mmCIF file of C-alpha atoms in Angstrom:
data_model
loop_
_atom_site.group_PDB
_atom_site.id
_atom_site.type_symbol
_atom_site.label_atom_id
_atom_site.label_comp_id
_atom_site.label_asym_id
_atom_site.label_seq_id
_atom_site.Cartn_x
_atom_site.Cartn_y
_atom_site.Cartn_z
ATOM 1 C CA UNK A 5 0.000 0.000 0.000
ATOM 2 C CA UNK A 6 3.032 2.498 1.048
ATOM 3 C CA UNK A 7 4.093 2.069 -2.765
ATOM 4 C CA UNK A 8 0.916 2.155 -4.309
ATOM 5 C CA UNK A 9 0.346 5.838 -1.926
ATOM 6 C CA UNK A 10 4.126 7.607 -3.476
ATOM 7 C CA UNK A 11 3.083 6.061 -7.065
ATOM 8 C CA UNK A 12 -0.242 7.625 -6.564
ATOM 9 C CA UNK A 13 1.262 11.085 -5.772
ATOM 10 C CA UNK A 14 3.894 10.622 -8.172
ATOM 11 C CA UNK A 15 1.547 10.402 -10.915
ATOM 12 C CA UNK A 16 -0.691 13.365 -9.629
ATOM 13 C CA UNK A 17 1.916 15.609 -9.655
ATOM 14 C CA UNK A 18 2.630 14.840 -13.386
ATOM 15 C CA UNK A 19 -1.453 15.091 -14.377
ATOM 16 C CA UNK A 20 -1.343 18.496 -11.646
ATOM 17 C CA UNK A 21 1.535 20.215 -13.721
ATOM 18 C CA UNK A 22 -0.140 18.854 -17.203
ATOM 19 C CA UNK A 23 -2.862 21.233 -16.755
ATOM 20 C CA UNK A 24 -2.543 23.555 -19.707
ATOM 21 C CA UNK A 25 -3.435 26.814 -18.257
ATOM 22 C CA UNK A 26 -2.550 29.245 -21.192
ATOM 23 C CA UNK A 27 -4.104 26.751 -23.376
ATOM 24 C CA UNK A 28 -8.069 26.429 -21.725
ATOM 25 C CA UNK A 29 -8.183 30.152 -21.166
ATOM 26 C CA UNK A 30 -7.386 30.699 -25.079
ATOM 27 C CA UNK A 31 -9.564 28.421 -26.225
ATOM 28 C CA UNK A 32 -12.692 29.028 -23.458
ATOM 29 C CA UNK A 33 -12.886 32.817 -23.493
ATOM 30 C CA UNK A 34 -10.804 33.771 -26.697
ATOM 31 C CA UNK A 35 -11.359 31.082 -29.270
ATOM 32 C CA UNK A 36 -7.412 31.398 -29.163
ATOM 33 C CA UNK A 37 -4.675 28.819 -28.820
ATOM 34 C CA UNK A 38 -1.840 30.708 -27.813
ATOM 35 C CA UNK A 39 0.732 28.540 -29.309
ATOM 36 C CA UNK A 40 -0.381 29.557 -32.511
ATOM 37 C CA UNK A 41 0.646 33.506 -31.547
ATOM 38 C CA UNK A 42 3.474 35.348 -30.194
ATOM 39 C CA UNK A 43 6.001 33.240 -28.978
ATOM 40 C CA UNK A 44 4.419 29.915 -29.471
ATOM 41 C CA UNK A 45 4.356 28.811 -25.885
ATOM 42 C CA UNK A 46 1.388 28.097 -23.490
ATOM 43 C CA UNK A 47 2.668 30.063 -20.591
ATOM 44 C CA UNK A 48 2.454 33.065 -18.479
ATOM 45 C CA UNK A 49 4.233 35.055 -20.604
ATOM 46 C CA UNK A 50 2.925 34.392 -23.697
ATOM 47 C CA UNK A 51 -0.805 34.756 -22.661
ATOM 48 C CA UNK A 52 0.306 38.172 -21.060
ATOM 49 C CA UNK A 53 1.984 38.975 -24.319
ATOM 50 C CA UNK A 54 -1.324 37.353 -26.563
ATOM 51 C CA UNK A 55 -4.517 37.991 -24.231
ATOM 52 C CA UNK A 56 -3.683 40.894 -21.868
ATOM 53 C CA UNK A 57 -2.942 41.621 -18.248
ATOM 54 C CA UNK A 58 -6.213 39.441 -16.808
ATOM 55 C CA UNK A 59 -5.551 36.751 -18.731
ATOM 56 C CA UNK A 60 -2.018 36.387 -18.192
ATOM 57 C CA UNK A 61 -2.061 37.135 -14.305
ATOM 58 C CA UNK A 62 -4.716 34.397 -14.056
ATOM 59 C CA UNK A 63 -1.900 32.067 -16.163
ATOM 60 C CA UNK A 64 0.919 32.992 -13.469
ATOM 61 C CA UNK A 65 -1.378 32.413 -10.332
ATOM 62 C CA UNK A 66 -2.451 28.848 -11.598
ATOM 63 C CA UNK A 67 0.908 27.585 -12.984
ATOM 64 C CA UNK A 68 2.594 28.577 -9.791
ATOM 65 C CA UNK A 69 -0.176 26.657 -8.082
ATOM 66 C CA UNK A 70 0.477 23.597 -9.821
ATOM 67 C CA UNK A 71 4.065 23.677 -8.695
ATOM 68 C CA UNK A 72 3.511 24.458 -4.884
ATOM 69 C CA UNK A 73 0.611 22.249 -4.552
ATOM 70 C CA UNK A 74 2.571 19.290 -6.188
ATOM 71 C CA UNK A 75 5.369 20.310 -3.910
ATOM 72 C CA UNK A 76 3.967 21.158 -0.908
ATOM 73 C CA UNK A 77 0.560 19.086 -0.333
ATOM 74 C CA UNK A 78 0.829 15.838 -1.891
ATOM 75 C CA UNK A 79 4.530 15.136 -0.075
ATOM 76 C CA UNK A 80 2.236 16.006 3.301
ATOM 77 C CA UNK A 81 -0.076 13.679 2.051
ATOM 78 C CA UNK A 82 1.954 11.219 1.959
ATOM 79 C CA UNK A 83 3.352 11.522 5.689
ATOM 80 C CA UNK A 84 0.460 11.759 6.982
ATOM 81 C CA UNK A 85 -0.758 8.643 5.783
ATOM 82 C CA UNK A 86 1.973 7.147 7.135
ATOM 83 C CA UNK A 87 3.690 6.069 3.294
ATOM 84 C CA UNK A 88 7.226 8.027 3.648
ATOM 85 C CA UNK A 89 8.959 9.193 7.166
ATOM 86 C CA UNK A 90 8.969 12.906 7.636
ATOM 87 C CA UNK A 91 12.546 13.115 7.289
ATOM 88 C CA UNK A 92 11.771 12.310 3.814
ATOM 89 C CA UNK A 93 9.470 14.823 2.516
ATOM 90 C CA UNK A 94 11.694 17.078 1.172
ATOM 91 C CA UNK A 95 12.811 14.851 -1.193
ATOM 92 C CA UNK A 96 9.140 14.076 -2.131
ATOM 93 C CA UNK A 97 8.970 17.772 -2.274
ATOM 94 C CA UNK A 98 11.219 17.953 -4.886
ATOM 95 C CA UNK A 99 10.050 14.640 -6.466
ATOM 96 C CA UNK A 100 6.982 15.488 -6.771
ATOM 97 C CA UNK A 101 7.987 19.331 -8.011
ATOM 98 C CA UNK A 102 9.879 18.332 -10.464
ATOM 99 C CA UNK A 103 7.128 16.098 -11.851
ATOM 100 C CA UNK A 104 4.789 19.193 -11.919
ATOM 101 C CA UNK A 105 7.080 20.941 -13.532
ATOM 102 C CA UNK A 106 7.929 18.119 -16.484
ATOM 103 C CA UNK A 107 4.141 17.878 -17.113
ATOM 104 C CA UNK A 108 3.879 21.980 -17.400
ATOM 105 C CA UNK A 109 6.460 21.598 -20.142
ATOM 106 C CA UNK A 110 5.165 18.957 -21.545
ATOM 107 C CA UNK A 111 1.802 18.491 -20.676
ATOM 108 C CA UNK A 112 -0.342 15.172 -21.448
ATOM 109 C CA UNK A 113 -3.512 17.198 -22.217
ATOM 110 C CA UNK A 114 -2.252 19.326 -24.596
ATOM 111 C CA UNK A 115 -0.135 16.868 -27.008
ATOM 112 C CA UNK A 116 3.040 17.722 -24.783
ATOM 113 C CA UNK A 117 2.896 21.205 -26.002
ATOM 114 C CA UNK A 118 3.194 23.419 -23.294
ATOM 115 C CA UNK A 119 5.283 26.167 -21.700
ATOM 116 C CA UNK A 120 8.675 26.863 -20.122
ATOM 117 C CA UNK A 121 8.282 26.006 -16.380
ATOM 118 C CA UNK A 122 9.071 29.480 -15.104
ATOM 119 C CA UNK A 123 6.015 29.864 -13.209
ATOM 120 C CA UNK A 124 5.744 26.194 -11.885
ATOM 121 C CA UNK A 125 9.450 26.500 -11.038
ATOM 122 C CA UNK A 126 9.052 29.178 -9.060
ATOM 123 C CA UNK A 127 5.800 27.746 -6.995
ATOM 124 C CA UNK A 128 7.580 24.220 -6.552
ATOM 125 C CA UNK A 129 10.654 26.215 -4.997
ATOM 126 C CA UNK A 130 8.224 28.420 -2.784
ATOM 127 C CA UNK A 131 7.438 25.237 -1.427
ATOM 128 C CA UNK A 132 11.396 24.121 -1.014
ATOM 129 C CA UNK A 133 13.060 27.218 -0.067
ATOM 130 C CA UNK A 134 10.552 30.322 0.282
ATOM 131 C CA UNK A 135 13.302 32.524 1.557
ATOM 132 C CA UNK A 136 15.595 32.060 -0.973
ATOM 133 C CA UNK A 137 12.965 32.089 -3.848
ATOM 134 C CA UNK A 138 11.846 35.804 -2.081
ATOM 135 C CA UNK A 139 15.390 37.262 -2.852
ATOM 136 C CA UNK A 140 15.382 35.489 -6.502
ATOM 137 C CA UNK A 141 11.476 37.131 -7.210
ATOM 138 C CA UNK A 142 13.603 40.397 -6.162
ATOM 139 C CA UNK A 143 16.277 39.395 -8.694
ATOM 140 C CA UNK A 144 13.480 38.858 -11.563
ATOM 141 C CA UNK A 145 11.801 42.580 -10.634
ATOM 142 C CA UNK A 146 15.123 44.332 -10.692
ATOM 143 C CA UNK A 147 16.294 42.510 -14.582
ATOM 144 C CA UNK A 148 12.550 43.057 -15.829
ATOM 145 C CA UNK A 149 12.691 46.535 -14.750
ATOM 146 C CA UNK A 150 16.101 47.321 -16.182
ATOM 147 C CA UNK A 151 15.663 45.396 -19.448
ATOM 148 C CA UNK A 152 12.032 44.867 -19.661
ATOM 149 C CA UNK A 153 13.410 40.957 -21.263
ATOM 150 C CA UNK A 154 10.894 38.186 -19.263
ATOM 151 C CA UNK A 155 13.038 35.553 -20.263
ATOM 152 C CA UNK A 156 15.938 36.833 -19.460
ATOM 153 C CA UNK A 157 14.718 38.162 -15.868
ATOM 154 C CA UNK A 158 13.845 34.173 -15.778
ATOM 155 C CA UNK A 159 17.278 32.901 -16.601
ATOM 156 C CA UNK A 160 18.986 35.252 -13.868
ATOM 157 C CA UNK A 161 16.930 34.727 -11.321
ATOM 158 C CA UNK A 162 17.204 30.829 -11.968
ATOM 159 C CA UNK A 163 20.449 30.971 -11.601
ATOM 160 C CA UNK A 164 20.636 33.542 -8.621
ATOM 161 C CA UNK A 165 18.940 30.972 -6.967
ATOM 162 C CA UNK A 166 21.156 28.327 -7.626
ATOM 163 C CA UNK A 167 24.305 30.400 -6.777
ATOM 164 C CA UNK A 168 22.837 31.909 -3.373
ATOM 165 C CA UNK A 169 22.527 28.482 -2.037
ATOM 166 C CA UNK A 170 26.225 28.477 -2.196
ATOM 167 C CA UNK A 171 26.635 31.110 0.304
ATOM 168 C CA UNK A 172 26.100 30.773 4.101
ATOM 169 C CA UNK A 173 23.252 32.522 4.320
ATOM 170 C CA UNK A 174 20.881 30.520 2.208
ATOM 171 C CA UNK A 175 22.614 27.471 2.348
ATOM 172 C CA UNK A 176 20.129 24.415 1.978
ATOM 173 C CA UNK A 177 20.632 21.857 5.299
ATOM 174 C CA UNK A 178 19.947 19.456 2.920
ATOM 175 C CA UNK A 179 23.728 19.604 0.396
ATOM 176 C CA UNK A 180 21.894 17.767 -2.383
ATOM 177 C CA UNK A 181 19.480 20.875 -3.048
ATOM 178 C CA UNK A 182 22.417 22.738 -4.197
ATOM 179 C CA UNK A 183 22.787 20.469 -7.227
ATOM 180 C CA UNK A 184 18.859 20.384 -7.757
ATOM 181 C CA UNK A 185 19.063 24.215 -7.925
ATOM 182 C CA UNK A 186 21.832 24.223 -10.649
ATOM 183 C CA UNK A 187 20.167 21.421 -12.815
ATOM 184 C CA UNK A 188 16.605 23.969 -12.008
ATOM 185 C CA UNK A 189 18.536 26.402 -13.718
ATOM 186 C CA UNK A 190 20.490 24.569 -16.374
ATOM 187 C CA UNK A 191 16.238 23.345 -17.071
ATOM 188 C CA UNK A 192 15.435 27.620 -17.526
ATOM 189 C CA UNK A 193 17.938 27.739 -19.639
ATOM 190 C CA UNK A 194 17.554 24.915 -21.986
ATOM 191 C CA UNK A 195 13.836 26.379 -22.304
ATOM 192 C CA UNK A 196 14.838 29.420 -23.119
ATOM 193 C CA UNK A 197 17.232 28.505 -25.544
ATOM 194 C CA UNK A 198 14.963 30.141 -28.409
ATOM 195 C CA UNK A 199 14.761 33.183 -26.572
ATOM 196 C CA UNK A 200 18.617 33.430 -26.214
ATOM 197 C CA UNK A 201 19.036 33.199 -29.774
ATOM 198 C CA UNK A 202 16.487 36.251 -30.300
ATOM 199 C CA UNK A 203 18.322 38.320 -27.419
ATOM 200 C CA UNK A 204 21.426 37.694 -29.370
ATOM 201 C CA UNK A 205 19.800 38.843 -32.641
ATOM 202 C CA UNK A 206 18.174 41.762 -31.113
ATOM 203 C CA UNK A 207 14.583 40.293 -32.019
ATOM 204 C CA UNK A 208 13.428 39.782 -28.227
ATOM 205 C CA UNK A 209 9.982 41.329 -27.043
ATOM 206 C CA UNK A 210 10.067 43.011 -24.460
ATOM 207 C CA UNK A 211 7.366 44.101 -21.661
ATOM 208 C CA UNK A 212 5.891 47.526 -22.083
ATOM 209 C CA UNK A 213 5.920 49.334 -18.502
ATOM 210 C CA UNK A 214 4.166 52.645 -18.122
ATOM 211 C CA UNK A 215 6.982 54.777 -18.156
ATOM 212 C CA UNK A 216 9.010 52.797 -21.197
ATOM 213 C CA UNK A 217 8.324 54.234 -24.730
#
């Protein structure tokens, strides 16, 4: 039964991350699949960048959902009914994140067409580390603000958070997170690789903010 509980969970945190988001709000209220427009993907950004401000905040909210929920509940789920020790949950957590975040990316309901992970990244690590994931979300503000680039606001702030686990301060007590944080941000980047090749060209959009022309 104990295996039968973490295959259970395992398998629910795939189907909770394969919810395609960008995709049902499209399609529901817009008659739009947003993979067909903008940047082809069905995430935050790209229903911010296709639908508008409602639509896309709506995106962000639920994706990061799927992550923290995956990361957070079902791992508590599982101690509580007695199927893993609670010295074991955090790597559940991440287990069980990471699965969330593979079905976001590549989701069963939508043909394993989805989008990038940053937003189910970010709620699986709110569940992890919430401290260190505060300082990155500071990271993010400060790149998007200064370059107005999403994806590239992404990348450093993926990696920010895998290089300020290095340091004493936000060191995990767990050593093995530090390598899950650098293979969380090799993942950003290898999704983003498209969007490095259009910052390189010069092609990149970028965010309008009220004060940018």
């Amino acid at each position: 039964m104990t295996y039968a509980y973490i295959a259970l969970a395992l398998v629910l945190a795939y189907l909770l991350g394969s919810i395609p988001t960008a995709l049902w709000v499209g399609r529901r209220f817009f008659d739009i699949d947003v993979r067909e427009h903008g940047s082809g993907n069905a995430g935050a950004t790209n229903t911010f960048r296709v639908l508008g401000k409602k639509p896309g905040s709506f995106v962000l909210l639920v994706d990061a959902l799927k992550g923290f929920v995956a990361a957070y509940f079902l791992p508590m789920w599982l101690v509580n009914a007695g199927a893993i020790p609670a010295e074991h949950e955090v790597y559940y957590r991440l287990a069980c994140g990471v699965l969330a975040v593979i079905g976001h990316i590549y989701p069963v309901f939508a043909q394993f067409r989805g989008g990038k992970g940053v937003a189910t990244i970010l709620g699986m690590m709110l569940g992890v580390a919430p401290a260190t994931v505060g300082v990155c979300l500071l990271v993010f503000l400060a790149v998007l603000l200064t370059t107005r680039y999403v994806s590239l606001s992404s990348m450093t702030a993926g990696v920010a958070f895998a290089l300020l686990q290095l340091t004493p301060w936000f060191a995990p007590p767990q050593p093995f997170l530090i390598g899950v944080g650098f293979v969380l941000a090799a993942l950003l980047i290898y999704t983003h690789r498209a969007n490095i090749g259009r910052l390189r060209a010069g092609t990149e959009s970028r965010v309008p903010l009220p004060w940018a022309k």
